[in-house]
Coordinates of C-alpha atoms in Angstrom, one line a residue:
X61 CA 157.7 147.0 89.9
X62 CA 159.8 144.0 90.9
X63 CA 157.6 143.4 93.9
X64 CA 154.4 143.6 91.7
X65 CA 155.8 141.2 89.1
X66 CA 156.8 138.7 91.9
X67 CA 153.3 138.9 93.3
X68 CA 151.7 138.2 89.9
X69 CA 154.1 135.2 89.4
X70 CA 153.3 133.8 92.9
X71 CA 149.5 134.0 92.3
X72 CA 149.9 132.1 89.2
X73 CA 151.9 129.3 90.7
X74 CA 149.6 128.9 93.7
X75 CA 146.6 129.1 91.6
X76 CA 147.8 126.4 89.3
X77 CA 148.5 124.2 92.2
X78 CA 145.0 124.8 93.6
X79 CA 143.5 124.0 90.4
X80 CA 145.4 120.7 90.0
X81 CA 144.4 119.7 93.4
X82 CA 140.6 120.8 92.9
X83 CA 138.3 117.9 93.2
X84 CA 135.0 119.5 92.2
X85 CA 133.4 122.1 90.2
X86 CA 132.4 124.1 93.4
X87 CA 136.2 124.4 94.4
X88 CA 137.2 125.7 90.9
X89 CA 134.3 128.3 90.9
X90 CA 135.5 129.5 94.2
X91 CA 139.0 129.9 93.1
X92 CA 137.7 131.8 89.9
X93 CA 135.9 134.2 92.3
X94 CA 139.0 134.7 94.4
X95 CA 141.2 135.5 91.6
X96 CA 139.1 137.2 88.9
X97 CA 136.1 138.6 90.8
X98 CA 135.6 142.3 91.2
X99 CA 137.5 142.2 94.5
X100 CA 139.7 139.3 93.4
X101 CA 143.4 139.0 94.2
X102 CA 144.6 139.2 90.6
X103 CA 142.0 142.0 89.8
X104 CA 143.2 144.1 92.7
X105 CA 147.0 143.7 91.6
X106 CA 146.2 144.7 88.1
X107 CA 144.5 147.9 89.3
X108 CA 147.9 148.8 90.9
X109 CA 149.5 149.1 87.4
X110 CA 148.5 152.7 87.3
X111 CA 151.2 153.4 89.9
X112 CA 154.0 151.9 87.9
X113 CA 156.4 154.2 86.2
X114 CA 155.4 154.9 82.6
X115 CA 158.4 153.2 80.9
X116 CA 157.8 150.0 82.9
X117 CA 154.0 149.9 82.5
X118 CA 153.7 148.2 79.0
X119 CA 155.9 145.2 79.9
X120 CA 154.3 144.6 83.2
X121 CA 150.8 145.2 81.8
X122 CA 151.4 142.7 79.1
X123 CA 152.7 140.1 81.7
X124 CA 149.6 140.7 83.9
X125 CA 147.3 140.2 80.9
X126 CA 149.0 136.9 80.0
X127 CA 148.8 135.4 83.5
X128 CA 145.2 136.4 83.7
X129 CA 144.5 134.7 80.2
X130 CA 146.5 131.6 81.3
X131 CA 144.6 131.3 84.6
X132 CA 141.2 131.8 82.8
X133 CA 142.1 129.2 80.3
X134 CA 143.2 126.8 83.0
X135 CA 140.1 127.4 85.0
X136 CA 138.0 126.6 82.0
X137 CA 139.9 123.4 81.1
X138 CA 139.8 122.1 84.8
X139 CA 136.0 122.6 84.8
X140 CA 135.6 120.8 81.5
X141 CA 137.8 117.9 82.8
X142 CA 135.8 117.7 86.1
X143 CA 132.4 117.8 84.2
X144 CA 133.5 115.2 81.7
X145 CA 134.7 112.9 84.7
X146 CA 131.4 113.4 86.5
X147 CA 129.4 112.5 83.3
X148 CA 131.5 109.4 83.0
X149 CA 130.8 108.4 86.5
X150 CA 127.0 109.0 86.0
X151 CA 126.9 107.0 82.9
X152 CA 128.7 104.3 84.5
X153 CA 126.4 104.3 87.4
X154 CA 123.4 104.3 85.2
X155 CA 124.7 101.6 82.7
X156 CA 122.2 98.9 81.8
X157 CA 123.3 95.3 81.3
X158 CA 121.2 94.4 78.3
X159 CA 121.9 90.7 78.7
X160 CA 120.7 90.6 82.3
X161 CA 117.2 89.2 83.0
X162 CA 114.4 91.6 83.5
X163 CA 113.2 92.6 86.8
X164 CA 109.8 91.2 87.8
X165 CA 107.0 93.6 87.9
X166 CA 104.2 93.7 90.3
X167 CA 100.8 93.3 88.6
X168 CA 97.6 94.6 90.1
X169 CA 94.6 92.3 90.7
X170 CA 91.0 92.4 91.5
X171 CA 89.8 93.0 95.0
X172 CA 88.2 89.9 96.3
X173 CA 84.8 91.4 96.8
X174 CA 85.0 92.6 93.2
X175 CA 85.8 89.2 92.1
X176 CA 82.7 87.8 93.9
X177 CA 80.6 90.5 92.1
X178 CA 82.0 89.5 88.6
X179 CA 81.4 85.8 89.4
X180 CA 77.8 86.6 90.4
X181 CA 77.4 88.5 87.1
X182 CA 78.5 85.5 85.2
X183 CA 76.3 83.1 87.1
X184 CA 73.2 85.3 86.6
X185 CA 74.2 85.9 83.1
X186 CA 73.4 82.1 82.4
X187 CA 69.9 82.9 83.8
X188 CA 69.4 85.8 81.2
X189 CA 70.3 88.7 83.4
X190 CA 71.8 91.9 82.2
X191 CA 73.6 94.5 84.3
X192 CA 71.7 97.8 85.0
X193 CA 73.4 100.4 87.1
X194 CA 72.0 103.3 89.0
X195 CA 73.5 106.4 90.9
X196 CA 75.1 106.2 94.2
X197 CA 73.7 109.6 95.1
X198 CA 69.8 109.3 95.2
X199 CA 66.8 111.2 96.3
X200 CA 64.5 110.2 99.1
X201 CA 61.8 109.7 96.5
X202 CA 63.6 106.9 94.8
X203 CA 65.4 105.5 97.8
X204 CA 62.2 105.3 99.9
X205 CA 58.8 106.7 98.6
X206 CA 58.6 104.8 95.3
X207 CA 59.6 101.7 97.1
X208 CA 56.5 101.7 99.2
X209 CA 58.3 103.6 102.1
X210 CA 56.5 106.9 102.7
X211 CA 58.1 109.5 105.1
X212 CA 56.1 108.4 108.2
X213 CA 56.6 104.6 107.5
X214 CA 58.4 102.9 110.5
X215 CA 60.5 100.9 108.1
X216 CA 62.7 103.9 107.6
X217 CA 64.1 103.2 111.0
X218 CA 65.8 100.1 109.4
X219 CA 68.1 102.4 107.2
X220 CA 70.4 104.8 109.0
X221 CA 70.6 107.3 106.2
X222 CA 73.4 109.6 105.3
X223 CA 72.0 112.8 104.0
X224 CA 73.8 115.1 101.6
X225 CA 74.3 118.6 102.9
X226 CA 74.3 121.9 101.1
X227 CA 77.2 124.4 101.6
X228 CA 77.0 126.3 104.8
X229 CA 75.5 129.7 104.8
X230 CA 77.6 132.9 104.7
X231 CA 76.3 133.9 108.1
X232 CA 76.9 130.9 110.2
X233 CA 78.9 128.5 107.9
X234 CA 76.8 125.6 109.2
X235 CA 75.6 123.1 106.4
X236 CA 72.0 122.3 106.0
X237 CA 70.1 119.3 104.5
X238 CA 69.7 119.4 100.7
X239 CA 66.3 120.8 99.9
X240 CA 65.5 117.9 97.6
X241 CA 66.3 115.3 100.2
X242 CA 69.4 114.1 98.5
X243 CA 71.0 111.1 100.2
X244 CA 73.7 108.5 99.6
X245 CA 71.7 105.5 98.8
X246 CA 71.1 103.0 101.5
X247 CA 70.5 100.1 99.1
X248 CA 70.5 99.3 95.5
X249 CA 66.8 98.9 95.4
X250 CA 66.0 102.3 93.9
X251 CA 67.5 100.8 90.6
X252 CA 64.4 98.6 90.5
X253 CA 62.3 101.7 89.7
X254 CA 64.8 103.1 87.3
X255 CA 65.1 99.8 85.4
X256 CA 61.3 99.4 85.3
X257 CA 60.9 102.9 84.0
X258 CA 63.7 102.5 81.3
X259 CA 63.1 98.9 80.1
X260 CA 60.1 97.1 78.4
X261 CA 59.0 93.8 80.1
X262 CA 60.1 91.1 80.5
X263 CA 62.9 92.4 82.7
X264 CA 65.9 90.4 84.1
X265 CA 68.5 92.9 85.6
X266 CA 71.3 92.8 87.8
X267 CA 72.3 96.0 89.6
X268 CA 75.5 95.9 91.6
X269 CA 77.0 98.9 93.3
X270 CA 78.1 100.6 96.6
X271 CA 75.8 101.6 99.4
X272 CA 76.1 103.7 102.5
X273 CA 74.6 103.6 105.9
X274 CA 75.3 105.3 109.2
X275 CA 76.1 102.3 111.1
X276 CA 78.5 101.1 113.8
X277 CA 81.4 99.2 112.3
X278 CA 82.0 95.6 113.6
X279 CA 83.0 92.2 112.3
X280 CA 80.0 92.0 110.0
X281 CA 78.8 95.5 109.3
X282 CA 80.4 98.6 107.7
X283 CA 79.2 102.1 106.8
X284 CA 80.2 101.5 103.3
X285 CA 79.3 98.2 101.6
X286 CA 78.4 96.6 98.2
X287 CA 75.0 95.2 97.2
X288 CA 73.9 93.2 94.1
X289 CA 70.2 93.7 93.4
X290 CA 68.2 91.3 91.1
X291 CA 64.9 92.1 89.5
X292 CA 62.7 89.8 87.3
X293 CA 59.4 91.2 86.0
X294 CA 57.1 89.0 83.7
X295 CA 53.6 87.7 83.4
X296 CA 54.3 84.4 85.1
X297 CA 56.7 84.4 88.0
X298 CA 56.4 82.9 91.4
X299 CA 58.2 82.5 94.7
X300 CA 59.0 78.9 93.7
X301 CA 61.1 80.3 90.7
X302 CA 62.9 82.5 93.1
X303 CA 63.7 79.8 95.5
X304 CA 65.1 77.4 93.0
X305 CA 67.2 80.0 91.4
X306 CA 68.8 81.2 94.5
X307 CA 69.6 77.7 95.7
X308 CA 71.4 77.1 92.3
X309 CA 73.3 80.2 92.8
X310 CA 74.4 79.3 96.3
X311 CA 75.7 75.9 95.0
X312 CA 77.5 77.6 92.1
X313 CA 79.3 80.0 94.6
X314 CA 79.8 77.6 97.6
X315 CA 79.7 74.0 96.4
X316 CA 76.9 71.4 96.0
X317 CA 77.0 70.6 99.7
X318 CA 76.4 74.0 101.0
X319 CA 73.5 74.3 103.6
X320 CA 70.8 76.8 102.8
X321 CA 67.6 78.0 104.5
X322 CA 64.7 80.3 103.7
X323 CA 62.9 82.0 106.5
X324 CA 60.2 84.7 106.8
X325 CA 61.5 88.3 106.5
X326 CA 60.1 91.8 106.0
X327 CA 60.8 94.3 103.3
X328 CA 58.5 97.1 102.4
X329 CA 59.0 96.7 98.7
X330 CA 58.3 92.9 98.6
X331 CA 55.3 90.8 99.6
X332 CA 55.9 88.1 100.7
X333 CA 59.4 88.5 101.8
X334 CA 62.0 86.0 102.8
X335 CA 65.6 85.9 104.0
X336 CA 68.0 83.6 102.5
X337 CA 70.8 82.1 104.8
X338 CA 73.9 80.1 104.1
X339 CA 75.5 77.8 106.7
X340 CA 78.4 79.7 108.0
X341 CA 81.6 78.5 106.3
X342 CA 83.8 80.5 108.6
X343 CA 83.1 78.3 111.7
X344 CA 81.3 75.3 110.0
X345 CA 77.9 76.2 111.7
X346 CA 79.4 76.1 115.1
X347 CA 79.0 79.9 115.9
X348 CA 81.4 82.8 115.5
X349 CA 81.5 86.6 115.5
X350 CA 81.0 86.7 111.8
X351 CA 77.6 84.9 112.0
X352 CA 76.8 86.2 115.5
X353 CA 77.1 82.8 117.0
X354 CA 74.1 81.5 115.2
X355 CA 75.9 79.2 112.7
X356 CA 74.1 80.9 109.7
X357 CA 74.8 84.0 107.8
X358 CA 72.2 86.0 106.0
X359 CA 73.5 86.7 102.4
X360 CA 70.3 88.3 100.9
X361 CA 66.8 89.3 101.2
X362 CA 64.1 88.6 98.6
X363 CA 60.5 88.4 97.9
X364 CA 57.8 89.1 95.4
X365 CA 57.7 92.7 94.1
X366 CA 55.1 94.7 95.9
X367 CA 52.1 95.8 93.8
X368 CA 52.7 99.5 94.8
X369 CA 56.3 99.2 93.5
X370 CA 55.2 97.7 90.3
X371 CA 52.7 100.7 90.0
X372 CA 55.5 103.1 90.8
X373 CA 57.6 101.5 87.9
X374 CA 54.8 101.8 85.5
X375 CA 53.4 98.4 85.5
X376 CA 49.9 97.0 86.1
X377 CA 50.1 94.6 88.9
X378 CA 47.0 92.7 87.5
X379 CA 49.1 92.0 84.5
X380 CA 52.8 91.7 85.7
X381 CA 54.4 90.3 88.7
X382 CA 58.0 89.6 89.6
X383 CA 60.5 89.1 92.3
X384 CA 63.5 90.8 93.6
X385 CA 66.5 90.0 95.8
X386 CA 69.5 92.0 97.3
X387 CA 72.8 90.2 98.1
X388 CA 75.6 91.4 100.2
X389 CA 78.9 90.4 98.2
X390 CA 80.9 91.6 101.1
X391 CA 79.6 88.9 103.4
X392 CA 79.4 86.4 100.5
X393 CA 83.0 86.9 100.0
X394 CA 83.7 86.3 103.8
X395 CA 81.9 82.9 103.4
X396 CA 83.8 81.9 100.3
X397 CA 87.3 82.4 101.9
X398 CA 86.4 81.8 105.6
X399 CA 87.2 85.5 106.6
X400 CA 86.0 86.4 110.1
X401 CA 86.2 90.1 109.8
X402 CA 84.5 92.3 107.1
X403 CA 86.8 95.3 108.1
X404 CA 89.7 93.5 106.5
X405 CA 88.2 94.1 103.0
X406 CA 88.7 98.0 103.6
X407 CA 92.1 98.0 105.3
X408 CA 95.3 99.0 103.5
X409 CA 97.2 95.7 104.3
X410 CA 98.5 94.3 101.1
X411 CA 99.3 91.0 102.9
X412 CA 95.6 90.4 103.1
X413 CA 94.4 91.2 99.6
X414 CA 97.3 89.5 97.8
X415 CA 96.2 86.2 99.2
X416 CA 93.5 86.1 96.5
X417 CA 95.5 86.5 93.3
X418 CA 95.9 82.9 92.4
X419 CA 94.3 82.1 89.0
X420 CA 93.3 85.8 88.6

């Protein structure tokens, strides 16, 4: 009996010392398990009370219960103290000085190509143009056939088309071309047909959007790029109107002294067709990779709308005529900022795109 009492008192002393020295909740919980668990040291001692003589059992049992209660209470108090201390430390670490100046927040901005597209929209708005958008996923009918490019036309070689495939078959898993000739549009020209069929003349629309071609990527080409198409349909339009307007647009974008030139071109959906060039502002006309060493960069193709395209749009070419033009805002942005490689626009280098935030 004396030995059992001494063991109980020794456990209490050592446990109190360990609780005082415990620096974390994990240490206290480990001590609780060692003392009061099913195989804990104090639990095993209390099971020995059955072997104590009957006359000594009540006094020793009372002492054992009091020790267990004191240790249980001490463990709870130590846990509370540690949790309170931890909360104080966390609150101190998370304290906010309301008198301190605010931290600067990084604000997003427009991509330089999108900025050029918006500037073009504002410029053409002054000429009475409205924005008309078409789908990026088109059919061969709208992308080619209604634009005077039938399936056997050699001009289809000018567009390296990306076809949309249907899911693979259960047997082979191999995809197959979509049965309706669905493609990623190669230009924004299909929107001409959609605009003519949706709007009543006279028409002045601007159709910006992304285009896709299966092309090798280099300093002036990409498989994904932007175009801004323009279409004017009226009873009295001419190539002179087109030339004068495009020259004014070039001056609005690049300054009054910008060099421009028109030269013959070919597009199946316009007749006659022209190409509109800007003196390369990257190299000053001396020749560089961006302009293919020519000193000039073609920013758009244009021409009078072909009679077959007018018919496809629902107009009588004997009554209406018009002109169309398609611009490449990617290359136009290269000229505006003297950028030598179109691939920089689609990179992930923030050092490049954040150069164009001033005034935006």
